[in-house]
DNA sequence: GGGCCGCGGA
DNA sequence: TCCGCGG
């Protein structure tokens, strides 16, 4: 969002002129504005934890890393807890706060890549930002859909920043409106396939899409009209609220007397340049105007893998070695799954100096001998001691042990990750969960038809030029085994519509949005039709553009609250519902037969009938735990409490108590998810695979279909590793 | 009582 | 190797 420099074309255009020209969604050079989508998952870590343990959904939940509540669910926020609040203050404000440890990021990382993967199945131009955000350049997607869209019946989905949807001329902003529809479909897919709620912003740059996505939270989306750019920028509290301008830069700006975004806009460039250099000065000033030409850079595999731990005190070499070994063995396992060869090892530490230099980190790095790297990737057991040995040498380069030392943090990091063998892009191992070895063998013989491969996206697919074609290939590569049977809840809507049957996982709980068990929006499939099947493509093109049936007035539709819009959109397609944020329930009168019965009202149903669970009481001792090294006993107890509670829940449900239903996303609706959850993990995996197997197969080249059925028949065990279900992240070992 | 990441540029 | 940015 902050990289490239570029004056808007040649002319030094002022912000006002820019606004005027942008209304026509054209720029000076005649180039179209981009349509950029930004997605941000709601209370991300907490959401993942609530999926892992649905009993937590009804409780104020905080995710703890050491002494920090790194995030919390929205129930906790209502009770005064904030993100990045100290544990102490959080418990003061909310004594009932349920706490879950979140120091191991594995689950969050894995779910994060599943999100990116799902978005990439629509369009390869996806850029990750942290674990819970993705940018999508939907310009091509919009352009293609515009061709077969009846523009007169188009309408926005969701909010429009500082505008009444009724008062906006949709024709003038047709591309943005289509962007909002696509964003809604993608969010719906995130919900129905992964059980995740999210916010989205739709604008013409990464900067503005990100900023506008946060204006309505949670679980809502907002589009930004070009003429509202200045207003949104002006609404920011200060320069450091602009993404790309951090704490340090903000402090320097203060020193220059630049205290507001407006002040940054009009600050003399030479003054900024003297502090930050010409390039940075120009960039941050452009950012202040809402100008951000930086492209959406497609996600690749990570450039580094690191693992770290902090502690009160480590002061002996033996302790260091023990901690380093612990970190490295964990890191090695991740590296092995990645499949690339780590060529550099870096050790970072933080010393506790007498003064307030707590934040200062020091690091040393060195090459990893090739034979060692190879043992890492092959999982050879003596790789760890070799790595420990290397790391300890680095340690002694950092610390003169003779003078005594006091460490508060250790970090180990693999960098210079070299892709093994061919040009294969190893992001695939993050996306499809295919073991490198198996992937290797399967790609050899089978990789043919249009570069189809079970290993997820590769660099070659990113180079294609036609979005529709691209999407199709992506989808098949990434989800040949992911589409789920819809034969449980709704009739497999006739095999004449195979692409419309990717149905959906999961139910969650009555107190929170519940993903329906039904196909996702047809429209998201429309552009992913197999390009070889022209008959099907033409059929789909017949039903024109907008996602509204003819009997629905687009203006009325546009006036509805966003969550109702999404419900209706889904209903039009499937008869199901898409629960949107429940806090905003006005306007449900308009939704008549649809929303009334389908909308879930979490907070109402919740409190009255849900009886107290021990989860909410088990954490009080946490408040008194002030020892870094002994905190585990308490937390393990909390964890067990949580699990026992979940099991009790399951028993209640199985016994017919009308408690809020919770389930795994992939469980068909006629299967009691609570019973299911009590099965052994391997049996769950087998059942899930079996359910998936039942679905009508997607239209895929016979080569691929053959391969998969063969795999299923021949090696049941492989199903587990092949499964895209959430279960694989949560199963033991 | 600042935790656990990952990125790019100087 | 450090710094500053992002989540
Ligand atoms: N300094 C930070 C910021 C964020 N995160 C993690 C925890 C969050 O769950 C996740 C996403 O960050 P967000 O800022 O998007 O916050 P949330 O997703 O938790 O909440 P929101 O619903 O406001 O987006 O990243 C973190 O570890 N450290
Ligand atoms: Mn975020
Ligand atoms: Mn978020």
XYZ file of C-alpha atoms (C1' of nucleotides) and ligand atoms in Angstrom:
780
model
C 0.000 0.000 0.000
C 2.956 2.212 0.292
C 5.524 1.113 -2.158
C 5.532 2.608 -5.581
C 5.749 6.236 -6.276
C 3.780 7.743 -9.049
C 2.379 11.127 -9.602
C -1.118 10.646 -10.861
C -0.058 10.376 -14.443
C 1.853 13.453 -15.459
C -0.258 16.266 -14.293
C 0.172 17.316 -10.722
C -3.426 16.885 -9.978
C -4.988 18.303 -6.885
C -7.218 16.255 -4.666
C -10.278 18.132 -5.768
C -9.602 17.636 -9.416
C -8.945 14.017 -8.710
C -12.317 13.657 -7.057
C -14.071 15.244 -9.991
C -12.459 13.051 -12.598
C -12.898 9.940 -10.546
C -16.657 10.273 -10.636
C -16.575 9.031 -14.158
C -14.332 6.247 -12.893
C -11.774 7.306 -15.418
C -8.414 8.765 -14.822
C -6.541 11.392 -16.726
C -4.816 8.920 -18.987
C -8.116 7.210 -19.777
C -7.265 4.230 -17.649
C -10.031 2.756 -15.570
C -9.978 2.963 -11.833
C -9.177 -0.315 -10.254
C -11.711 -2.118 -8.116
C -9.914 -3.210 -4.991
C -11.479 -5.366 -2.318
C -10.141 -5.564 1.199
C -11.192 -8.275 3.623
C -10.599 -8.271 7.350
C -11.760 -11.136 9.515
C -13.699 -10.273 12.643
C -11.839 -10.611 15.956
C -9.716 -13.129 14.188
C -7.959 -15.205 16.835
C -11.054 -15.163 18.982
C -13.157 -16.300 16.069
C -10.877 -19.231 15.423
C -11.034 -20.143 19.084
C -14.805 -20.012 18.994
C -14.793 -22.387 16.071
C -12.484 -24.732 17.932
C -14.660 -24.583 20.998
C -18.179 -23.412 20.169
C -19.105 -23.237 23.832
C -17.074 -20.050 23.876
C -19.419 -18.305 21.492
C -21.823 -17.312 24.209
C -19.146 -15.949 26.481
C -16.931 -12.906 26.563
C -13.686 -14.303 25.239
C -10.147 -12.997 25.336
C -7.135 -14.515 23.627
C -4.078 -14.302 25.794
C -0.429 -14.133 24.872
C 1.559 -13.939 28.087
C 0.206 -10.860 29.818
C -1.597 -9.440 26.858
C -5.140 -9.953 25.664
C -4.269 -9.759 22.021
C -7.862 -9.747 20.861
C -11.310 -10.557 22.158
C -14.698 -11.364 20.759
C -17.375 -8.757 20.334
C -19.243 -9.857 23.401
C -16.169 -9.039 25.444
C -15.831 -5.723 23.647
C -19.307 -4.761 24.725
C -18.130 -5.335 28.275
C -15.194 -2.987 27.927
C -12.374 -5.234 26.835
C -10.266 -3.963 23.965
C -7.657 -5.412 21.660
C -4.116 -5.477 23.031
C -5.283 -4.766 26.537
C -3.287 -6.047 29.463
C -4.677 -9.162 31.064
C -4.948 -7.313 34.321
C -7.066 -4.499 33.018
C -9.201 -6.837 30.958
C -10.112 -8.840 34.041
C -10.777 -5.696 35.996
C -13.194 -4.494 33.389
C -14.704 -7.887 32.761
C -14.264 -10.409 35.559
C -16.307 -13.007 33.692
C -13.900 -12.852 30.753
C -13.047 -16.302 29.509
C -9.439 -16.594 28.521
C -7.846 -18.836 25.961
C -4.137 -19.014 25.330
C -3.111 -17.919 21.867
C 0.645 -18.114 21.915
C 0.773 -20.928 19.407
C -0.242 -19.375 16.124
C -0.530 -22.615 14.185
C -4.302 -22.683 14.004
C -4.535 -19.033 13.104
C -1.915 -19.412 10.403
C -3.581 -22.416 8.856
C -7.024 -20.889 8.800
C -5.463 -17.751 7.385
C -4.118 -19.600 4.387
C -7.444 -21.260 3.843
C -8.974 -17.823 3.573
C -6.391 -16.716 1.039
C -6.856 -19.921 -0.855
C -10.597 -19.454 -1.061
C -10.213 -15.909 -2.328
C -7.622 -17.005 -4.839
C -10.106 -19.467 -6.242
C -12.048 -16.480 -7.532
C -9.146 -14.452 -8.747
C -5.397 -14.920 -8.455
C -4.667 -11.317 -7.573
C -4.775 -11.752 -3.830
C -2.342 -10.167 -1.416
C -2.124 -11.164 2.208
C -1.598 -8.666 4.991
C -0.966 -10.326 8.284
C -3.044 -13.352 9.083
C -6.500 -11.882 8.812
C -6.487 -9.525 5.857
C -6.452 -9.943 2.108
C -6.574 -7.523 -0.792
C -8.179 -8.624 -4.027
C -7.789 -6.725 -7.278
C -11.212 -7.414 -8.722
C -10.880 -5.074 -11.693
C -10.879 -7.856 -14.255
C -13.583 -9.768 -12.472
C -15.781 -6.686 -12.493
C -15.046 -5.909 -16.107
C -16.008 -9.377 -17.175
C -19.169 -9.419 -15.192
C -20.113 -6.000 -16.439
C -20.357 -7.411 -19.938
C -23.295 -9.599 -19.131
C -24.892 -7.454 -16.497
C -28.000 -5.426 -16.978
C -26.754 -2.223 -15.549
C -30.192 -0.759 -14.953
C -31.110 -3.256 -12.290
C -27.788 -3.163 -10.549
C -27.482 -2.250 -6.914
C -24.934 -2.084 -4.168
C -24.665 -4.639 -1.464
C -23.811 -3.311 1.940
C -23.047 0.181 3.065
C -21.847 3.077 1.002
C -19.593 5.342 3.001
C -21.452 8.479 4.049
C -24.173 7.889 1.529
C -27.694 6.606 1.488
C -27.786 3.761 -0.959
C -31.068 5.080 -2.311
C -29.534 8.399 -3.184
C -26.620 7.005 -5.105
C -26.735 6.776 -8.861
C -25.760 3.193 -9.363
C -25.175 3.553 -13.090
C -22.445 6.038 -12.398
C -20.782 3.593 -10.087
C -21.639 0.357 -11.753
C -18.166 -1.095 -11.409
C -17.988 -0.259 -7.744
C -21.442 -1.754 -7.240
C -20.325 -4.926 -8.944
C -17.320 -4.896 -6.679
C -19.643 -4.806 -3.708
C -21.586 -7.746 -5.071
C -18.426 -9.743 -5.615
C -17.194 -8.837 -2.162
C -20.478 -10.033 -0.710
C -20.179 -13.303 -2.542
C -16.654 -13.813 -1.329
C -17.669 -13.036 2.222
C -20.529 -15.423 1.894
C -18.098 -18.064 0.749
C -15.812 -17.377 3.687
C -18.792 -17.862 5.904
C -20.332 -20.892 4.307
C -17.122 -22.738 3.597
C -14.965 -21.759 6.507
C -17.454 -20.489 9.048
C -15.731 -17.122 9.268
C -17.343 -13.707 9.443
C -15.511 -10.766 7.975
C -15.670 -7.164 6.944
C -14.920 -5.898 3.471
C -14.117 -2.581 1.885
C -14.559 -1.763 -1.779
C -12.641 1.129 -3.290
C -10.150 1.958 -6.016
C -6.931 1.512 -4.077
C -5.599 -0.720 -1.359
C -5.348 2.218 0.993
C -8.938 3.320 0.615
C -10.345 -0.201 0.535
C -8.626 -0.937 3.806
C -9.728 2.254 5.450
C -13.317 1.938 4.369
C -13.581 -1.703 5.349
C -13.289 -0.725 8.970
C -16.125 1.802 8.967
C -18.833 -0.760 9.713
C -17.949 -3.642 11.987
C -18.324 -6.460 12.546
C -19.481 -8.638 9.685
C -20.426 -5.857 7.311
C -19.075 -4.303 4.164
C -18.728 -0.789 2.876
C -18.024 0.718 -0.517
C -16.319 4.053 -0.991
C -17.425 6.437 -3.716
C -14.445 8.269 -5.212
C -15.811 11.635 -4.172
C -15.773 10.567 -0.528
C -12.050 9.958 -0.457
C -11.157 13.296 1.099
C -13.840 12.974 3.742
C -12.636 9.564 4.810
C -9.028 10.704 4.987
C -10.040 13.767 6.944
C -11.906 11.653 9.445
C -8.726 9.957 10.609
C -7.564 11.000 14.049
C -4.001 11.671 12.975
C -1.245 10.878 10.495
C -0.354 7.626 12.191
C -3.865 6.350 11.530
C -2.915 6.230 7.871
C -1.747 2.721 7.005
C 1.914 3.040 6.129
C 2.555 5.790 8.627
C 3.558 4.160 11.855
C 4.486 5.267 15.314
C 7.976 6.436 14.470
C 6.985 8.423 11.426
C 4.097 9.855 13.380
C 6.457 11.090 16.075
C 8.753 12.679 13.539
C 5.790 14.379 11.939
C 4.747 15.736 15.301
C 8.189 17.186 15.702
C 7.655 18.934 12.388
C 4.368 20.308 13.638
C 2.348 17.999 11.434
C -0.430 16.807 13.691
C -3.234 15.964 11.309
C -3.796 14.301 7.996
C -4.761 17.651 6.563
C -1.522 19.156 7.790
C 0.391 16.376 6.132
C -1.391 17.050 2.863
C -0.302 20.653 2.768
C 3.078 20.301 4.424
C 5.936 21.674 2.301
C 7.412 18.710 0.532
C 10.979 19.830 1.115
C 10.464 19.771 4.863
C 9.151 16.270 4.754
C 11.908 15.277 2.384
C 14.583 16.505 4.754
C 13.250 14.195 7.443
C 12.284 11.152 5.436
C 13.944 11.482 2.064
C 12.311 12.440 -1.160
C 10.670 9.127 -1.935
C 9.144 8.530 1.471
C 8.058 12.132 1.758
C 6.162 11.961 -1.458
C 4.662 8.650 -0.608
C 3.291 9.622 2.767
C 1.946 12.872 1.423
C 0.139 11.008 -1.315
C -1.225 8.655 1.291
C -2.609 11.645 3.144
C -4.560 12.519 0.009
C -5.803 8.966 -0.259
C -3.585 8.315 -3.244
C -2.059 4.873 -3.263
C -0.979 3.436 -6.583
C 0.644 0.364 -5.086
C -0.515 -2.783 -6.857
C -2.055 -5.842 -5.329
C 0.891 -8.191 -5.226
C -0.183 -11.824 -5.369
C 0.561 -13.905 -2.371
C 3.495 -16.186 -2.513
C 4.774 -18.597 0.053
C 6.268 -16.978 3.133
C 9.823 -15.674 2.874
C 10.640 -16.721 6.385
C 9.430 -19.011 9.125
C 10.101 -18.026 12.691
C 9.291 -19.152 16.162
C 9.860 -17.281 19.379
C 9.130 -17.256 23.050
C 9.422 -14.646 25.733
C 10.005 -15.210 29.411
C 10.968 -13.455 32.589
C 14.508 -14.636 32.717
C 16.924 -17.016 31.102
C 20.466 -16.686 32.389
C 22.262 -19.957 31.836
C 23.587 -21.536 28.694
C 21.733 -24.698 29.511
C 18.418 -22.896 29.644
C 19.210 -21.188 26.381
C 20.000 -24.468 24.725
C 16.829 -26.035 26.034
C 14.683 -23.182 24.787
C 16.455 -23.053 21.454
C 15.947 -26.767 21.009
C 12.286 -26.396 21.776
C 11.875 -23.572 19.291
C 13.886 -25.276 16.592
C 12.100 -28.586 16.747
C 8.815 -26.802 16.376
C 10.156 -24.720 13.541
C 11.657 -27.743 11.854
C 8.311 -29.443 11.701
C 6.837 -26.432 9.988
C 9.764 -26.302 7.606
C 9.306 -29.942 6.773
C 5.696 -29.370 5.809
C 6.731 -26.418 3.704
C 9.136 -28.524 1.714
C 11.618 -25.809 0.836
C 15.215 -25.843 1.984
C 16.123 -23.271 4.618
C 19.499 -21.817 3.743
C 19.886 -19.351 6.568
C 19.294 -19.597 10.278
C 18.885 -16.475 12.357
C 18.909 -16.258 16.118
C 17.409 -13.204 17.764
C 17.348 -12.337 21.433
C 16.270 -9.587 23.746
C 18.312 -8.779 26.815
C 17.020 -7.322 29.975
C 19.253 -4.370 30.459
C 19.142 -2.313 33.564
C 17.541 0.560 31.731
C 14.436 0.674 29.639
C 15.907 -0.874 26.556
C 13.450 -3.730 26.646
C 12.406 -3.558 23.062
C 15.820 -3.815 21.564
C 16.526 -7.024 19.757
C 19.832 -8.297 18.497
C 20.338 -10.983 15.936
C 22.991 -13.036 14.194
C 22.556 -15.247 11.196
C 24.551 -17.822 9.302
C 24.182 -20.258 6.427
C 22.774 -23.700 7.085
C 24.930 -26.496 5.668
C 23.166 -28.163 2.834
C 23.152 -31.591 4.383
C 21.572 -30.198 7.508
C 18.919 -28.333 5.567
C 18.057 -31.491 3.756
C 17.658 -33.385 6.991
C 15.317 -30.689 8.191
C 13.041 -31.118 5.244
C 13.141 -34.881 5.340
C 12.318 -34.843 9.013
C 15.508 -36.610 9.982
C 15.680 -36.754 13.739
C 19.257 -35.601 14.143
C 18.571 -32.395 12.290
C 17.524 -30.737 15.533
C 20.810 -31.235 17.378
C 22.675 -30.015 14.335
C 20.551 -26.906 14.195
C 20.877 -26.389 17.928
C 24.593 -26.559 17.565
C 24.537 -23.911 14.873
C 22.173 -21.744 16.883
C 24.349 -21.937 19.955
C 27.313 -20.713 17.946
C 25.201 -17.750 16.946
C 24.279 -17.290 20.562
C 27.892 -17.070 21.599
C 28.472 -14.481 18.930
C 25.776 -12.409 20.605
C 26.486 -13.028 24.263
C 29.707 -13.125 26.190
C 28.678 -15.755 28.695
C 31.529 -14.877 31.033
C 29.868 -11.657 32.117
C 26.515 -13.195 32.869
C 23.359 -12.411 30.953
C 19.644 -12.032 31.325
C 17.477 -12.839 28.328
C 13.773 -12.157 28.028
C 13.182 -13.434 24.515
C 14.579 -15.917 22.019
C 13.635 -16.192 18.370
C 14.776 -18.599 15.688
C 14.089 -17.938 12.049
C 14.600 -19.819 8.791
C 15.124 -17.544 5.812
C 16.438 -17.847 2.276
C 13.940 -20.555 1.628
C 14.879 -22.325 -1.545
C 12.227 -24.059 -3.549
C 13.182 -27.633 -4.049
C 13.681 -29.135 -7.469
C 11.478 -27.568 -10.099
C 9.839 -24.202 -10.329
C 7.036 -25.335 -8.149
C 5.778 -22.648 -5.885
C 5.568 -23.948 -2.392
C 2.661 -21.827 -1.336
C 0.767 -24.906 -2.342
C 1.809 -26.654 0.808
C 0.089 -23.931 2.760
C -3.036 -24.155 0.701
C -3.844 -27.745 -0.034
C -2.222 -29.605 2.785
C -0.630 -32.098 0.466
C 2.541 -33.687 1.716
C 5.441 -32.628 -0.485
C 6.409 -36.155 -1.326
C 2.955 -37.219 -2.392
C 2.546 -33.995 -4.251
C 5.702 -34.621 -6.118
C 4.700 -38.020 -7.350
C 1.196 -36.998 -8.284
C 2.250 -33.988 -10.239
C 4.643 -35.961 -12.352
C 2.301 -38.237 -14.156
C -0.947 -36.390 -13.921
C -0.133 -32.830 -14.489
C -1.446 -32.171 -17.916
C -4.751 -30.699 -18.919
C -4.226 -26.987 -18.634
C -1.697 -27.325 -15.880
C -4.104 -29.010 -13.553
C -2.528 -30.099 -10.369
C -3.743 -30.988 -6.937
C -1.112 -28.874 -5.384
C -2.857 -25.611 -5.464
C -1.788 -22.470 -7.145
C 1.504 -22.396 -8.868
C 3.280 -19.518 -10.405
C 2.187 -20.519 -13.830
C -1.473 -20.079 -13.053
C -0.838 -16.583 -11.937
C 0.451 -15.639 -15.342
C -2.706 -16.308 -17.239
C -4.496 -13.319 -18.537
C -8.178 -13.995 -18.814
C -9.802 -13.817 -15.454
C -12.617 -16.210 -16.127
C -10.337 -18.879 -17.425
C -7.948 -18.305 -14.647
C -10.604 -18.650 -12.049
C -11.788 -21.891 -13.412
C -8.414 -23.445 -13.301
C -7.712 -22.085 -9.925
C -10.818 -23.494 -8.497
C -10.233 -26.917 -9.776
C -6.669 -26.962 -8.745
C -7.402 -25.824 -5.273
C -10.658 -27.508 -4.530
C -10.927 -30.685 -6.521
C -11.916 -32.375 -3.314
C -13.427 -29.539 -1.392
C -16.871 -29.116 -2.812
C -19.254 -30.752 -0.467
C -22.361 -32.679 -1.013
C -25.585 -30.834 -0.704
C -27.625 -33.967 -0.837
C -28.411 -33.840 2.831
C -30.276 -30.611 3.170
C -31.342 -29.712 -0.281
C -31.807 -31.924 -3.263
C -28.677 -32.034 -5.369
C -30.244 -29.473 -7.599
C -30.164 -31.694 -10.631
C -26.900 -32.637 -12.136
C -27.560 -30.135 -14.860
C -26.097 -27.548 -12.546
C -23.011 -29.168 -11.185
C -21.197 -25.986 -10.475
C -24.019 -24.662 -8.424
C -23.840 -27.448 -5.960
C -20.801 -26.667 -4.030
C -22.559 -26.670 -0.837
C -21.711 -25.680 2.358
C -20.524 -26.555 5.567
C -21.586 -26.022 8.883
C -23.728 -24.610 11.419
C -22.515 -22.739 14.292
C -24.755 -21.671 16.991
C -27.919 -19.822 17.516
C -26.198 -16.998 19.259
C -24.009 -16.183 16.365
C -24.311 -16.295 12.643
C -25.003 -19.774 11.448
C -23.676 -20.790 8.087
C -26.429 -22.436 6.135
C -26.040 -25.827 4.637
C -26.673 -25.014 1.054
C -24.927 -23.991 -2.105
C -23.109 -20.735 -2.236
C -24.269 -17.995 -4.502
C -24.543 -19.050 -8.061
C -22.981 -15.910 -9.228
C -19.666 -16.740 -7.791
C -19.644 -19.720 -10.043
C -20.688 -17.916 -13.090
C -17.278 -16.722 -14.001
C -15.672 -19.931 -13.119
C -17.381 -22.050 -15.630
C -15.220 -24.462 -17.457
C -14.175 -22.520 -20.512
C -14.406 -25.666 -22.557
C -18.091 -26.024 -21.870
C -19.481 -23.251 -23.951
C -23.008 -24.486 -23.696
C -23.065 -24.120 -19.982
C -21.385 -20.785 -20.140
C -23.991 -19.447 -22.484
C -26.798 -20.703 -20.364
C -25.420 -18.853 -17.440
C -24.983 -15.716 -19.401
C -28.677 -15.692 -20.122
C -29.606 -14.757 -16.655
C -28.399 -11.295 -16.749
C -26.250 -9.319 -14.552
C -27.629 -8.334 -11.262
C -28.175 -10.742 -8.508
C -31.719 -9.564 -8.120
C -34.699 -11.414 -9.494
C -36.920 -9.353 -11.761
C -39.626 -8.939 -9.170
C -37.301 -7.154 -6.822
C -36.892 -3.428 -7.090
C -33.186 -2.668 -6.974
C -33.800 0.608 -5.246
C -35.777 -0.996 -2.496
C -33.174 -3.686 -2.253
C -30.451 -1.134 -1.989
C -32.218 0.562 0.864
C -32.262 -2.513 3.011
C -29.710 -3.075 5.698
C -26.732 -4.919 4.457
C -27.286 -8.095 6.359
C -30.777 -8.304 4.991
C -29.414 -7.779 1.515
C -27.064 -10.644 1.933
C -29.787 -12.836 3.270
C -31.973 -12.034 0.360
C -29.203 -12.541 -2.134
C -28.638 -15.944 -0.734
C -32.324 -16.679 -0.611
C -32.751 -15.837 -4.246
C -30.202 -18.397 -5.096
C -30.921 -21.145 -2.712
C -33.756 -20.520 -0.369
C -31.298 -20.395 2.466
C -30.190 -17.446 4.503
C -27.098 -15.532 5.270
C -27.160 -14.174 8.738
C -25.430 -10.883 8.820
C -24.575 -8.870 11.820
C -27.485 -9.202 14.123
C -26.998 -5.976 15.964
C -28.510 -4.078 13.125
C -31.909 -5.572 12.699
C -33.983 -2.654 11.548
C -35.569 -2.954 8.186
C -36.484 -6.553 8.619
C -40.022 -5.574 7.811
C -38.966 -5.211 4.237
C -37.640 -8.684 4.078
C -41.008 -10.232 4.620
C -41.055 -13.916 4.094
C -37.364 -14.309 3.774
C -35.536 -12.740 6.586
C -38.156 -13.013 9.250
C -37.851 -16.687 9.720
C -34.277 -16.994 8.676
C -32.501 -14.309 10.554
C -30.829 -15.425 13.695
C -31.064 -13.169 16.675
C -28.152 -14.246 18.750
C -28.388 -12.049 21.750
C -32.047 -12.591 22.311
C -32.178 -16.315 22.223
C -28.886 -16.611 23.905
C -28.985 -15.372 27.414
C -32.284 -16.687 28.557
C -32.001 -20.341 28.010
C -28.353 -20.999 28.085
C -27.339 -22.266 31.427
C -24.076 -21.431 33.022
C -21.138 -23.464 31.993
C -18.086 -23.995 34.063
C -16.020 -22.345 31.397
C -17.016 -18.984 32.628
C -15.832 -19.668 36.120
C -12.697 -21.560 35.527
C -10.464 -18.652 34.812
C -10.609 -16.611 37.926
C -7.427 -17.984 39.229
C -5.770 -16.521 36.194
C -5.968 -13.132 37.715
C -3.733 -14.157 40.559
C -1.201 -15.867 38.444
C 1.717 -13.560 38.120
C 4.508 -15.959 37.391
C 5.700 -16.315 33.868
C 6.970 -19.812 34.353
C 4.183 -21.356 36.364
C 1.250 -20.086 34.421
C 0.837 -23.335 32.600
C -0.818 -25.340 35.297
C -3.638 -22.859 35.402
C -4.033 -22.673 31.698
C -4.092 -26.364 31.145
C -6.830 -26.523 33.677
C -8.707 -23.845 31.808
C -8.262 -25.738 28.624
C -9.583 -28.939 30.087
C -12.475 -27.056 31.531
C -13.272 -25.768 28.133
C -13.210 -29.195 26.640
C -15.266 -30.744 29.350
C -17.755 -27.992 28.899
C -17.900 -28.661 25.243
C -18.509 -32.293 25.891
C -21.278 -31.521 28.290
C -22.774 -29.344 25.671
C -22.627 -32.158 23.251
C -24.348 -34.458 25.689
C -27.106 -31.979 26.277
C -27.662 -31.559 22.627
C -27.653 -35.235 21.991
C -30.185 -35.605 24.733
C -32.475 -33.262 22.933
C -32.077 -30.167 25.028
C -32.820 -27.247 22.743
C -29.471 -25.736 23.184
C -27.835 -23.721 20.511
C -26.553 -26.014 17.846
C -22.910 -26.055 17.107
C -21.106 -28.057 14.572
C -18.235 -28.612 12.335
C -18.582 -26.800 9.045
C -18.525 -29.961 7.007
C -21.167 -31.865 8.847
C -24.415 -32.392 6.999
C -27.444 -30.975 8.760
C -29.035 -34.300 9.386
C -26.095 -35.373 11.467
C -26.041 -34.252 15.034
C -22.819 -32.287 15.255
C -22.525 -32.890 18.935
C -22.639 -36.587 18.521
C -20.206 -36.201 15.707
C -17.840 -34.222 17.850
C -17.559 -37.071 20.309
C -16.246 -39.482 17.762
C -12.554 -40.170 17.606
C -10.781 -37.750 15.309
C -9.826 -40.378 12.787
C -13.387 -41.566 12.528
C -14.541 -37.997 12.088
C -12.062 -37.567 9.312
C -13.242 -40.683 7.611
C -16.865 -39.659 7.836
C -16.100 -36.233 6.485
C -14.238 -37.701 3.583
C -17.082 -40.045 2.948
C -19.641 -37.273 2.929
C -17.583 -35.326 0.523
C -17.244 -38.333 -1.681
C -20.982 -38.580 -2.032
C -21.464 -35.261 -3.632
C -22.015 -35.137 -7.322
C -18.614 -34.655 -8.788
C -17.657 -31.367 -10.206
C -17.047 -30.975 -13.831
C -13.409 -31.678 -13.957
C -11.248 -33.219 -16.594
C -11.493 -36.950 -16.424
C -7.831 -37.263 -15.695
C -8.246 -35.459 -12.469
C -11.455 -37.136 -11.520
C -9.914 -40.502 -12.126
C -6.962 -39.692 -10.045
C -9.069 -38.677 -7.141
C -11.407 -41.575 -7.162
C -8.429 -43.831 -7.373
C -6.894 -42.167 -4.415
C -10.047 -42.559 -2.431
C -10.513 -46.169 -3.251
C -6.950 -47.149 -2.834
C -5.825 -45.329 0.199
C -8.393 -44.236 2.720
C -5.743 -42.896 4.989
C -4.858 -40.347 2.404
C -8.254 -38.832 2.778
C -7.320 -37.285 6.035
C -4.388 -35.423 4.676
C -6.322 -34.507 1.606
C -9.277 -33.194 3.471
C -9.845 -29.511 3.444
C -12.039 -29.668 6.460
C -11.276 -27.678 9.500
C -10.774 -30.886 11.341
C -7.303 -31.398 10.036
C -6.149 -28.371 11.949
C -7.607 -29.476 15.194
C -6.959 -33.154 15.248
C -4.374 -34.309 17.734
C -0.749 -34.889 16.867
C 3.857 -6.617 32.795
C 5.546 -5.338 24.923
C 3.457 -11.159 22.507
C 4.097 -13.698 18.226
C 4.602 -13.178 13.933
C 6.085 -11.661 8.652
C 7.611 -8.039 5.091
C 10.716 -4.721 2.666
C 14.315 -1.254 2.693
C 18.452 1.062 4.474
C 22.041 -6.587 10.647
C 18.793 -3.273 12.031
C 14.671 -0.662 11.576
C 10.041 0.282 10.778
C 5.952 -1.188 8.937
C 1.820 -4.276 9.117
C -1.548 -7.789 11.671
N -0.595 -6.031 17.244
C -1.320 -7.089 16.849
C -2.468 -6.924 16.031
C -3.193 -8.040 15.656
N -2.807 -9.271 16.065
C -3.560 -10.462 15.695
C -4.713 -10.732 16.617
C -5.921 -10.419 15.833
O -6.961 -11.330 16.106
C -5.468 -10.543 14.409
C -6.167 -9.575 13.485
O -5.913 -8.248 13.867
P -7.028 -7.141 13.768
O -6.401 -5.824 13.998
O -7.758 -7.293 12.475
O -8.014 -7.425 14.979
P -9.164 -8.497 15.098
O -9.349 -9.263 13.853
O -8.863 -9.340 16.280
O -10.450 -7.640 15.443
P -11.360 -6.802 14.430
O -12.697 -7.459 14.435
O -11.420 -5.420 14.995
O -10.716 -6.824 13.082
O -4.078 -10.290 14.402
C -1.695 -9.415 16.847
O -1.354 -10.540 17.190
N -0.971 -8.326 17.240
Mn -6.913 -6.998 10.569
Mn -9.607 -8.422 11.926
